[in-house]
Short mmCIF file of C-alpha atoms and ligand atoms in Angstrom, two decimals:
data_model
loop_
_atom_site.label_atom_id
_atom_site.label_comp_id
_atom_site.label_asym_id
_atom_site.label_seq_id
_atom_site.Cartn_x
_atom_site.Cartn_y
_atom_site.Cartn_z
CA MET S 1 109.70 87.57 117.92
CA ALA S 2 113.62 88.08 118.16
CA ALA S 3 113.84 89.55 115.05
CA THR S 4 112.04 92.73 116.18
CA ARG S 5 114.09 93.10 119.43
CA PRO S 6 115.23 96.93 119.51
CA ALA S 7 119.15 96.72 119.89
CA THR S 8 119.53 100.79 121.39
CA HIS S 9 122.62 99.76 123.01
CA LEU S 10 123.97 99.89 119.45
CA ALA S 11 125.49 102.77 117.40
CA GLU S 12 122.98 105.59 116.91
CA ASP S 13 121.62 104.48 113.46
CA ARG S 14 121.03 107.63 111.69
CA THR S 15 121.12 106.32 108.24
CA LEU S 16 117.80 104.51 108.93
CA ASP S 17 116.12 107.58 110.60
CA ASP S 18 117.65 109.53 107.67
CA VAL S 19 115.76 107.32 104.91
CA ARG S 20 112.38 106.95 106.99
CA ALA S 21 112.54 110.79 106.97
CA ARG S 22 112.93 111.09 103.29
CA LEU S 23 110.28 108.47 102.65
CA ALA S 24 107.75 110.42 105.02
CA ARG S 25 107.48 113.15 101.96
CA SER S 26 106.38 110.43 99.17
CA THR S 27 103.19 111.58 97.40
CA HIS S 28 102.31 107.88 97.64
CA PRO S 29 103.24 106.86 101.16
CA GLU S 30 100.59 103.93 101.06
CA ARG S 31 102.43 101.99 98.10
CA LEU S 32 105.84 101.97 100.30
CA ARG S 33 106.43 99.09 102.09
CA PRO S 34 108.15 99.23 106.11
CA ILE S 35 111.62 98.63 106.11
CA GLY S 36 112.41 95.37 107.49
CA MET S 37 116.41 95.79 109.02
CA HIS S 38 116.86 96.38 112.30
CA ALA S 39 120.29 97.87 112.36
CA ILE S 40 122.51 99.23 109.92
CA VAL S 41 125.59 99.56 111.46
CA GLN S 42 128.80 101.90 109.74
CA GLY S 43 132.72 102.89 110.58
CA GLY S 44 136.11 102.41 110.83
CA ASP S 45 135.90 99.76 112.96
CA VAL S 46 132.53 98.73 114.09
CA LEU S 47 133.21 94.75 113.40
CA GLY S 48 133.53 94.32 117.48
CA HIS S 49 129.63 95.53 117.31
CA LEU S 50 128.92 91.66 115.90
CA PRO S 51 128.47 89.91 119.28
CA ASP S 52 126.02 92.59 120.34
CA LEU S 53 124.09 92.22 117.73
CA VAL S 54 124.54 88.61 117.32
CA ARG S 55 123.38 88.70 121.71
CA ALA S 56 119.91 90.97 120.39
CA TYR S 57 118.74 88.77 117.75
CA ALA S 58 119.91 85.33 117.91
CA ARG S 59 117.09 83.07 118.79
CA PRO S 60 118.02 79.71 120.88
CA GLY S 61 120.32 76.94 118.03
CA SER S 62 123.49 77.36 117.06
CA VAL S 63 125.53 80.36 115.72
CA VAL S 64 126.41 80.17 112.13
CA VAL S 65 128.98 81.59 109.68
CA LEU S 66 127.83 81.43 106.17
CA THR S 67 130.66 82.45 103.57
CA ASP S 68 132.17 81.16 100.66
CA ALA S 69 136.13 79.77 99.93
CA SER S 70 137.96 83.28 98.93
CA SER S 71 140.19 84.86 101.45
CA MET S 72 139.49 88.19 103.53
CA GLU S 73 141.69 90.53 104.98
CA ARG S 74 141.19 93.21 107.27
CA HIS S 75 144.37 95.55 108.28
CA GLY S 76 146.37 92.56 107.01
CA ARG S 77 144.44 89.83 109.56
CA ASP S 78 142.21 86.46 108.28
CA LEU S 79 138.98 87.87 108.50
CA LYS S 80 136.99 84.92 108.56
CA ALA S 81 139.11 83.38 111.91
CA ASP S 82 138.82 86.97 113.41
CA ILE S 83 134.81 87.08 113.36
CA VAL S 84 134.86 83.09 114.04
CA ALA S 85 137.39 84.57 117.24
CA LEU S 86 134.60 87.13 118.08
CA LEU S 87 131.92 84.53 117.77
CA ALA S 88 133.67 82.02 120.26
CA PRO S 89 131.10 82.57 122.92
CA PHE S 90 128.81 81.42 120.92
CA GLY S 91 129.94 78.67 119.46
CA ALA S 92 129.94 79.52 116.19
CA ARG S 93 130.21 77.02 113.46
CA VAL S 94 131.28 77.94 109.62
CA VAL S 95 129.11 76.63 106.52
CA THR S 96 131.32 77.34 103.66
CA LEU S 97 129.78 77.51 100.37
CA GLY S 98 131.98 76.33 97.13
CA THR S 99 135.70 75.69 96.79
CA PRO S 100 138.85 77.30 96.33
CA GLY S 101 139.02 79.40 92.68
CA ALA S 102 135.26 77.85 91.93
CA GLU S 103 132.63 80.29 91.53
CA VAL S 104 129.34 80.24 94.12
CA HIS S 105 126.32 80.85 91.59
CA ALA S 106 122.65 82.14 93.46
CA ASP S 107 121.07 79.26 91.67
CA LEU S 108 118.44 76.78 93.58
CA ALA S 109 120.15 74.47 94.19
CA THR S 110 123.03 76.30 96.25
CA VAL S 111 120.11 77.81 98.00
CA ALA S 112 118.89 74.38 99.02
CA HIS S 113 122.41 72.81 99.92
CA ALA S 114 122.38 75.75 101.86
CA ARG S 115 119.32 75.87 103.28
CA ARG S 116 119.98 72.43 104.40
CA ALA S 117 123.43 73.45 105.43
CA LEU S 118 121.32 76.14 108.09
CA ALA S 119 118.20 73.96 109.09
CA GLY S 120 118.26 74.94 112.99
CA ALA S 121 120.46 77.57 113.53
CA GLY S 122 119.61 80.34 116.00
CA CYS S 123 121.52 82.87 113.69
CA VAL S 124 123.14 82.74 110.40
CA VAL S 125 126.11 85.38 109.77
CA SER S 126 126.78 85.94 106.53
CA VAL S 127 130.44 87.19 105.38
CA GLY S 128 130.82 88.02 101.72
CA SER S 129 129.74 89.88 98.77
CA GLY S 130 126.35 90.09 97.31
CA THR S 131 125.62 86.51 96.04
CA ILE S 132 126.91 85.04 99.61
CA CYS S 133 124.46 87.96 100.87
CA ASP S 134 121.30 86.42 98.84
CA ILE S 135 122.21 83.14 99.30
CA GLY S 136 121.95 83.96 102.86
CA LYS S 137 118.28 85.67 102.90
CA ALA S 138 117.03 82.48 100.23
CA ALA S 139 118.43 79.88 102.63
CA THR S 140 117.12 81.58 105.90
CA GLN S 141 113.50 82.78 104.82
CA ALA S 142 110.85 80.38 106.98
CA VAL S 143 109.10 79.58 103.49
CA PRO S 144 111.43 78.01 100.51
CA ILE S 145 111.84 79.86 97.31
CA ASP S 146 110.02 78.53 94.65
CA GLY S 147 111.44 80.72 91.76
CA SER S 148 108.10 81.71 90.73
CA PRO S 149 108.31 85.58 89.69
CA ALA S 150 108.21 88.74 92.29
CA GLU S 151 108.59 91.74 90.75
CA ASP S 152 108.53 90.79 86.92
CA GLY S 153 104.83 89.99 87.41
CA ALA S 154 104.06 93.15 88.20
CA ALA S 155 103.80 94.97 84.20
CA ASP S 156 100.28 94.71 84.71
CA GLY S 157 100.69 97.58 87.42
CA SER S 158 100.23 95.77 90.18
CA LEU S 159 103.06 95.49 92.90
CA PRO S 160 104.47 92.03 93.49
CA ALA S 161 102.53 88.90 95.30
CA GLY S 162 103.81 86.94 97.99
CA SER S 163 104.98 87.14 101.59
CA MET S 164 106.34 90.92 100.69
CA ASP S 165 104.56 92.62 103.44
CA GLY S 166 107.51 94.37 104.41
CA THR S 167 108.49 92.51 107.67
CA SER S 168 110.64 89.31 108.23
CA SER S 169 108.41 86.52 108.76
CA ALA S 170 108.59 85.33 112.30
CA MET S 171 109.84 81.85 111.41
CA ASP S 172 112.84 83.58 109.46
CA ILE S 173 116.76 82.38 110.86
CA PRO S 174 117.79 85.93 112.20
CA TYR S 175 120.30 86.78 109.71
CA LEU S 176 122.93 89.41 110.01
CA VAL S 177 125.29 90.27 107.44
CA ILE S 178 128.79 91.30 107.09
CA GLN S 179 129.39 93.44 104.22
CA THR S 180 132.81 92.91 102.93
CA ALA S 181 133.07 94.88 99.95
CA CYS S 182 130.76 97.89 98.37
CA SER S 183 130.27 96.37 95.18
CA VAL S 184 126.87 95.65 95.12
CA ASN S 185 123.34 97.09 96.38
CA ALA S 186 122.47 93.53 97.80
CA PHE S 187 123.00 93.91 101.33
CA THR S 188 119.78 96.42 102.27
CA ASP S 189 116.77 94.59 100.50
CA ASP S 190 114.66 91.95 100.83
CA MET S 191 115.27 90.32 97.53
CA ALA S 192 117.36 87.62 96.17
CA VAL S 193 118.57 87.69 92.72
CA LEU S 194 118.78 84.37 91.13
CA LEU S 195 119.33 81.87 88.79
CA VAL S 196 116.10 80.07 87.62
CA ARG S 197 115.68 78.32 84.48
CA GLY S 198 119.30 80.22 82.99
CA ALA S 199 117.60 82.94 83.33
CA LYS S 200 118.43 85.74 86.39
CA ARG S 201 115.61 86.82 88.31
CA THR S 202 115.15 89.02 91.13
CA LEU S 203 112.52 87.02 93.86
CA PRO S 204 111.20 88.54 97.17
CA SER S 205 113.28 86.93 99.97
CA ARG S 206 113.56 88.55 103.27
CA TRP S 207 115.48 91.55 104.84
CA PRO S 208 118.75 90.46 106.99
CA ASP S 209 118.01 91.98 110.48
CA ALA S 210 121.23 93.61 110.70
CA LEU S 211 123.89 95.01 108.42
CA VAL S 212 127.78 95.74 109.38
CA ILE S 213 129.85 97.84 107.20
CA ASP S 214 133.49 98.12 108.61
CA LEU S 215 135.34 100.26 106.58
CA GLY S 216 138.73 98.27 107.88
CA VAL S 217 136.83 94.91 106.17
CA VAL S 218 135.52 97.00 102.80
CA ALA S 219 139.15 98.22 102.25
CA GLY S 220 140.40 95.27 102.28
CA ALA S 221 138.83 94.22 99.89
CA PRO S 222 140.36 93.49 96.10
CA ASP S 223 140.26 96.81 94.69
CA VAL S 224 138.24 95.00 91.59
CA LEU S 225 135.17 94.48 93.57
CA ASN S 226 134.84 98.58 95.09
CA GLN S 227 135.65 99.55 91.66
CA ALA S 228 132.82 97.59 90.56
CA GLY S 229 130.66 99.23 92.93
CA VAL S 230 131.07 102.27 91.02
CA GLY S 231 130.15 100.50 88.08
CA GLU S 232 127.39 99.57 89.70
CA LEU S 233 126.25 102.95 90.75
CA THR S 234 126.18 104.64 86.98
CA SER S 235 122.87 103.02 87.06
CA VAL S 236 121.81 105.59 88.94
CA PHE S 237 121.97 107.46 86.11
CA THR S 238 120.02 105.21 83.67
CA GLY S 239 117.53 103.40 85.39
CA PRO S 240 115.61 105.72 87.22
CA ALA S 241 115.06 107.19 83.68
CA ASP S 242 114.01 103.49 82.43
CA GLN S 243 111.22 103.57 85.00
CA LEU S 244 110.12 107.26 84.60
CA LEU S 245 109.37 105.96 80.68
CA ALA S 246 107.99 102.45 81.90
CA SER S 247 105.40 104.22 84.43
CA GLU S 248 104.39 106.90 81.61
CA VAL S 249 103.30 104.67 79.28
CA GLY S 250 101.59 102.83 81.51
CA LEU S 251 103.60 100.11 82.74
CA ASP S 252 104.91 101.09 85.91
CA PRO S 253 102.56 101.86 88.84
CA GLY S 254 105.17 103.31 91.04
CA TYR S 255 107.61 105.88 89.98
CA ASP S 256 108.19 107.34 93.31
CA GLU S 257 110.86 110.55 93.59
CA ALA S 258 111.40 109.94 97.59
CA VAL S 259 112.16 106.57 96.93
CA VAL S 260 114.74 107.57 93.51
CA GLY S 261 115.71 110.31 95.47
CA LEU S 262 117.46 108.35 98.28
CA PHE S 263 120.30 107.23 95.69
CA ARG S 264 119.58 110.18 92.87
CA ASP S 265 119.59 113.30 94.84
CA ASP S 266 123.24 114.44 94.41
CA ALA S 267 124.68 111.27 92.73
CA GLU S 268 127.13 113.51 90.61
CA ARG S 269 129.45 113.61 93.67
CA LEU S 270 130.09 110.21 92.28
CA ARG S 271 132.44 111.33 90.11
CA GLU S 272 134.56 112.85 92.93
CA VAL S 273 134.52 109.99 95.33
CA ALA S 274 135.34 107.49 92.37
CA SER S 275 139.35 109.00 92.38
CA GLY S 276 139.34 108.00 95.69
CA ILE S 277 137.63 104.70 95.45
CA ALA S 278 140.81 103.94 93.21
CA ARG S 279 143.15 105.16 96.24
CA ARG S 280 141.39 103.35 99.21
CA ASP S 281 140.21 106.96 100.81
CA GLY S 282 138.10 106.10 103.86
CA ALA S 283 135.87 109.05 103.01
CA SER S 284 135.18 107.84 99.65
CA LEU S 285 134.55 104.38 100.86
CA ALA S 286 132.14 105.71 103.52
CA TRP S 287 130.67 107.42 100.88
CA LEU S 288 129.88 104.69 98.62
CA CYS S 289 128.84 102.28 100.87
CA ASP S 290 126.45 104.72 102.43
CA ARG S 291 124.78 105.18 98.51
CA MET S 292 124.99 101.89 98.20
CA THR S 293 122.96 101.26 101.51
CA ARG S 294 120.72 103.70 100.49
CA SER S 295 120.01 102.26 97.52
CA GLY S 296 119.52 98.93 98.27
CA LEU S 297 116.62 100.24 100.75
CA ALA S 298 114.57 102.62 98.30
CA LEU S 299 114.43 98.72 95.67
CA GLY S 300 113.17 97.71 99.38
CA VAL S 301 110.35 99.60 100.04
CA ALA S 302 109.64 100.32 96.47
CA GLY S 303 109.36 95.74 96.65
CA ARG S 304 111.01 95.73 93.66
CA THR S 305 114.54 96.47 91.74
CA ALA S 306 112.95 99.20 89.38
CA PRO S 307 114.19 102.26 90.36
CA ILE S 308 117.41 101.54 89.95
CA SER S 309 117.92 98.36 87.89
CA GLY S 310 117.17 98.77 83.98
CA ALA S 311 118.49 98.11 80.90
CA GLU S 312 121.95 98.53 82.24
CA HIS S 313 121.13 95.70 84.43
CA ALA S 314 119.61 93.48 81.97
CA ILE S 315 122.15 93.97 79.85
CA SER S 316 124.65 92.85 82.56
CA HIS S 317 122.47 90.33 83.08
CA LEU S 318 122.38 88.98 79.45
CA LEU S 319 125.93 87.73 80.04
CA ASP S 320 126.17 86.22 83.40
CA MET S 321 123.54 84.39 81.60
CA ALA S 322 125.30 83.54 78.62
CA ALA S 323 128.44 82.97 80.93
CA ILE S 324 126.94 80.56 82.63
CA ARG S 325 125.41 78.29 80.01
CA THR S 326 129.29 78.31 78.32
CA GLY S 327 130.99 77.26 81.00
CA SER S 328 132.91 80.79 81.17
CA PRO S 329 133.58 82.58 84.68
CA THR S 330 131.24 85.48 85.37
CA GLY S 331 132.59 89.13 85.59
CA TYR S 332 131.81 91.15 88.22
CA HIS S 333 128.44 92.25 88.22
CA GLY S 334 128.54 96.11 89.19
CA ALA S 335 131.48 96.26 86.59
CA GLN S 336 129.32 95.20 83.69
CA VAL S 337 126.62 97.58 84.40
CA GLY S 338 129.23 100.00 84.63
CA VAL S 339 130.00 99.02 81.06
CA ALA S 340 125.95 98.93 79.83
CA ALA S 341 125.25 101.88 81.37
CA VAL S 342 127.59 103.80 79.06
CA VAL S 343 126.04 101.86 76.15
CA VAL S 344 122.25 102.57 77.49
CA ALA S 345 123.13 106.20 78.32
CA ALA S 346 124.02 106.82 74.44
CA LEU S 347 121.06 104.89 73.30
CA TRP S 348 119.23 107.23 75.54
CA GLN S 349 120.95 110.25 74.10
CA ASP S 350 120.31 108.73 70.26
CA LEU S 351 116.65 107.97 70.72
CA LEU S 352 115.70 111.24 72.39
CA GLU S 353 117.60 113.33 69.62
CA ARG S 354 115.75 111.84 66.54
CA PHE S 355 112.40 110.18 68.55
CA ASP S 356 109.18 111.10 67.25
CA PRO S 357 106.36 110.70 69.73
CA VAL S 358 104.13 109.74 67.22
CA ARG S 359 105.86 106.23 66.69
CA LEU S 360 104.63 105.36 70.04
CA LEU S 361 101.48 104.25 68.27
CA ASP S 362 103.13 101.91 65.74
CA GLN S 363 101.92 98.34 65.62
CA ALA S 364 103.10 95.75 68.25
CA PRO S 365 104.65 92.51 66.92
CA GLU S 366 102.27 89.41 66.71
CA GLU S 367 103.10 87.46 69.60
CA ARG S 368 104.05 84.16 67.60
CA VAL S 369 106.60 86.74 65.87
CA ALA S 370 107.61 88.33 69.32
CA ARG S 371 107.69 84.54 70.36
CA ALA S 372 110.15 83.09 67.52
CA ARG S 373 112.31 85.76 68.05
CA ILE S 374 113.01 84.67 71.39
CA ASP S 375 113.39 81.33 70.57
CA GLN S 376 115.94 82.38 68.18
CA VAL S 377 117.97 84.62 70.82
CA PHE S 378 118.30 82.83 73.51
CA GLY S 379 118.05 78.83 71.98
CA ARG S 380 122.08 80.81 70.76
CA PHE S 381 122.86 79.38 74.03
CA ASP S 382 120.21 77.22 75.30
CA PRO S 383 118.90 75.08 72.50
CA SER S 384 116.88 73.21 75.24
CA GLY S 385 114.51 76.35 74.80
CA GLU S 386 114.86 76.23 78.81
CA THR S 387 115.41 79.47 78.93
CA ALA S 388 113.40 81.02 76.00
CA GLU S 389 110.55 79.70 77.22
CA GLU S 390 111.30 81.51 80.56
CA CYS S 391 111.91 84.78 79.36
CA TRP S 392 109.01 84.44 76.88
CA ARG S 393 107.14 83.88 80.01
CA LEU S 394 107.52 87.86 81.05
CA TYR S 395 108.15 89.03 77.56
CA GLY S 396 104.78 87.97 76.49
CA HIS S 397 102.91 89.56 79.86
CA LYS S 398 104.99 93.09 78.93
CA LEU S 399 104.21 93.04 74.83
CA ARG S 400 100.09 92.04 76.50
CA ALA S 401 100.67 95.12 79.19
CA TRP S 402 102.19 97.37 76.39
CA VAL S 403 99.03 96.91 73.48
CA ALA S 404 96.46 97.19 76.22
CA ALA S 405 98.39 100.12 77.44
CA GLY S 406 97.31 102.08 74.53
CA PRO S 407 95.12 105.10 75.69
CA ALA S 408 98.43 105.54 78.10
CA ARG S 409 100.26 106.36 75.01
CA GLU S 410 98.36 108.45 73.15
CA ARG S 411 98.47 110.55 76.07
CA LEU S 412 101.74 110.92 76.13
CA ILE S 413 102.36 112.05 72.56
CA ASP S 414 100.82 115.34 73.67
CA ALA S 415 102.72 115.29 77.12
CA TRP S 416 106.27 114.44 75.52
CA PRO S 417 107.99 117.50 75.60
CA ALA S 418 107.85 117.61 79.38
CA VAL S 419 108.35 114.17 80.11
CA ARG S 420 111.44 113.95 78.07
CA ALA S 421 112.77 116.75 79.72
CA ARG S 422 112.33 115.00 83.25
CA ILE S 423 113.67 112.07 81.72
CA GLU S 424 116.38 114.06 80.14
CA SER S 425 116.95 115.35 84.38
CA LEU S 426 117.62 112.01 85.60
CA LEU S 427 120.88 110.90 82.91
CA ALA S 428 124.44 111.66 82.47
CA GLU S 429 126.10 111.84 79.16
CA PRO S 430 128.29 108.52 78.10
CA ALA S 431 131.46 110.46 78.30
CA TRP S 432 130.22 111.70 81.90
CA VAL S 433 129.80 107.81 82.65
CA VAL S 434 132.95 107.21 81.43
CA GLY S 435 134.82 110.03 82.86
CA THR S 436 133.24 108.52 86.59
CA LEU S 437 134.75 104.67 85.90
CA ARG S 438 138.30 105.68 84.39
CA ALA S 439 138.24 107.73 87.60
CA ALA S 440 137.66 104.58 89.62
CA GLY S 441 139.67 102.57 87.86
CA ALA S 442 136.58 100.17 86.43
CA PRO S 443 136.34 98.58 82.96
CA THR S 444 134.68 101.78 80.44
CA THR S 445 134.17 99.01 77.49
CA PHE S 446 133.25 94.78 77.17
CA SER S 447 136.58 94.19 76.31
CA ASP S 448 137.74 95.79 78.99
CA LEU S 449 135.55 93.07 80.84
CA GLY S 450 136.87 90.23 78.71
CA ALA S 451 133.51 89.92 77.22
CA ASP S 452 133.67 88.64 73.32
CA PRO S 453 132.33 91.27 71.12
CA VAL S 454 129.38 89.10 69.60
CA THR S 455 128.18 88.29 72.82
CA ALA S 456 128.17 91.57 74.22
CA ARG S 457 126.15 92.84 71.50
CA TRP S 458 124.00 90.09 71.76
CA ALA S 459 123.48 91.12 75.20
CA VAL S 460 122.98 94.93 74.33
CA ALA S 461 120.53 94.30 71.48
CA ASN S 462 118.36 91.75 73.19
CA ALA S 463 118.58 92.42 77.03
CA HIS S 464 114.52 93.86 76.70
CA LEU S 465 113.45 90.31 75.99
CA LEU S 466 114.47 89.05 79.10
CA ARG S 467 111.50 89.96 81.51
CA ASP S 468 108.67 92.21 81.52
CA ARG S 469 110.50 95.52 82.72
CA PHE S 470 110.00 98.24 80.40
CA GLY S 471 112.55 100.72 79.39
CA VAL S 472 114.56 102.30 76.77
CA LEU S 473 115.70 99.13 75.00
CA ASP S 474 111.81 98.08 74.65
CA LEU S 475 110.90 101.88 73.49
CA ALA S 476 113.29 101.83 70.45
CA ASP S 477 112.54 98.38 69.84
CA LEU S 478 108.98 99.05 69.49
CA ALA S 479 109.09 102.11 67.96
CA GLY S 480 111.09 100.75 64.89
CA ARG S 481 114.21 102.01 65.99
CA TRP S 482 116.19 99.12 67.28
CA THR S 483 117.17 97.61 64.11
CA ASP S 484 120.90 96.06 63.50
CA ALA S 485 121.94 98.93 61.69
CA ASP S 486 120.60 100.84 65.19
CA VAL S 487 122.52 99.17 67.75
CA ASP S 488 126.03 99.76 65.57
CA ARG S 489 124.99 103.26 65.71
CA VAL S 490 124.25 103.36 69.42
CA LEU S 491 127.26 101.56 70.15
CA ALA S 492 129.44 103.57 67.91
CA ARG S 493 128.64 106.61 69.95
CA ALA S 494 129.36 104.62 73.19
CA ALA S 495 132.78 104.28 71.90
CA ALA S 496 133.46 107.34 70.57
CA ALA S 497 132.40 108.67 74.20
CA GLY S 498 135.28 106.30 75.39
CA GLY S 499 132.78 102.88 75.90
CA GLY S 500 130.93 100.40 73.89
CA LEU S 501 132.99 97.12 72.49
ZN1 ZN I 601 123.05 95.79 90.55
#
């Protein structure tokens, strides 16, 4: 299998070695999946490694560059033209998704189109941001993606099913990724975020074989993308707290400090790095890329995005879903995540100040009532009911798991002070998140993102109804602490810190 051939002649890959050493400290190593990537090459001028990587991993067949229609520059030169020139000895051809000015959505139709265009390739090289990377993963994997749930099927405590053994299939097309911006952490895991029946879903896919992070390429990206990367990483101050909470209420099997530590240890450096991102400072971009790489690897070995994708991600997903249904452009994922992280940090503060753990035993809503609420919430943008049906499929699973986990919740009442302290140790204050976003020049409010306040409030109030991932929004809701007045109070708290609507 070509994809496992070692590329020993390439630059020493300290990131993968260091990550593996850190994961060896896991208290539950049996739950972790092996890293299926073979090389991560990051440096100031490493694009020239690409032909060696193609030689190491390609199978017989054409070399295809997969990209979108946006223009990209490296040191003032046309990046895509330079890549095609580098790959000219392999007779590389280009497949371009979308047209200039038109957004490419990672939906099943686009993946199917890419799959047809890449059929028979001996190697695919994606050149682009997270969306192109994810489409490339899904389009090059041996087994076509069918839209069935992956991690989102895990509320019963099981790890995801499917072809998720942590290695790429021998039949996957060899896949190399050129990261063109440090905007999201899609580049180093084996999942693809795709739009399924109008809902954002994270589906099992395949690992890239190799990743090239040329800091000259990243520095040439539009500032707004790398600033969005700072927003994406503010989720390390909210997402892990959601996963720890889910674990403590018996709805997540896998909180692992070794996994979370890959991106959370020393994450407070993000604040000083953020100001460097605004100046395109090389060392700051290098830190941001490395941290982003590690966060992606953490999700890959966990087999799910739960360690870093909590309420802040669900809010961003709802903004995207509303935009796509209404034909509006979607915002940058990381920028939205950063704005949402301020609100979620405010919610945690608000909840932890006043939460009586006895309310963990509040009666859960009847399924009929919960279903009617989801129909109403998602009917707003999708009168066909398709999206509500998709969301209920997973939310209903979460509700039943919550009811079934009553004994875990009873135990948590006594343990609450200690669990609360652990949760607090993972969080950041909303004003700190705002300060970090501002240092990078990233948006801090929904209006900065161009989101209208009604849609933004809708996303904040209802993001937990999207999927079966449990988190702080669910706790607030199921403990009677997420009424309209509560939503307004939390948004006001976020606004006082410089975020919110
Ligand atoms: Zn993200």
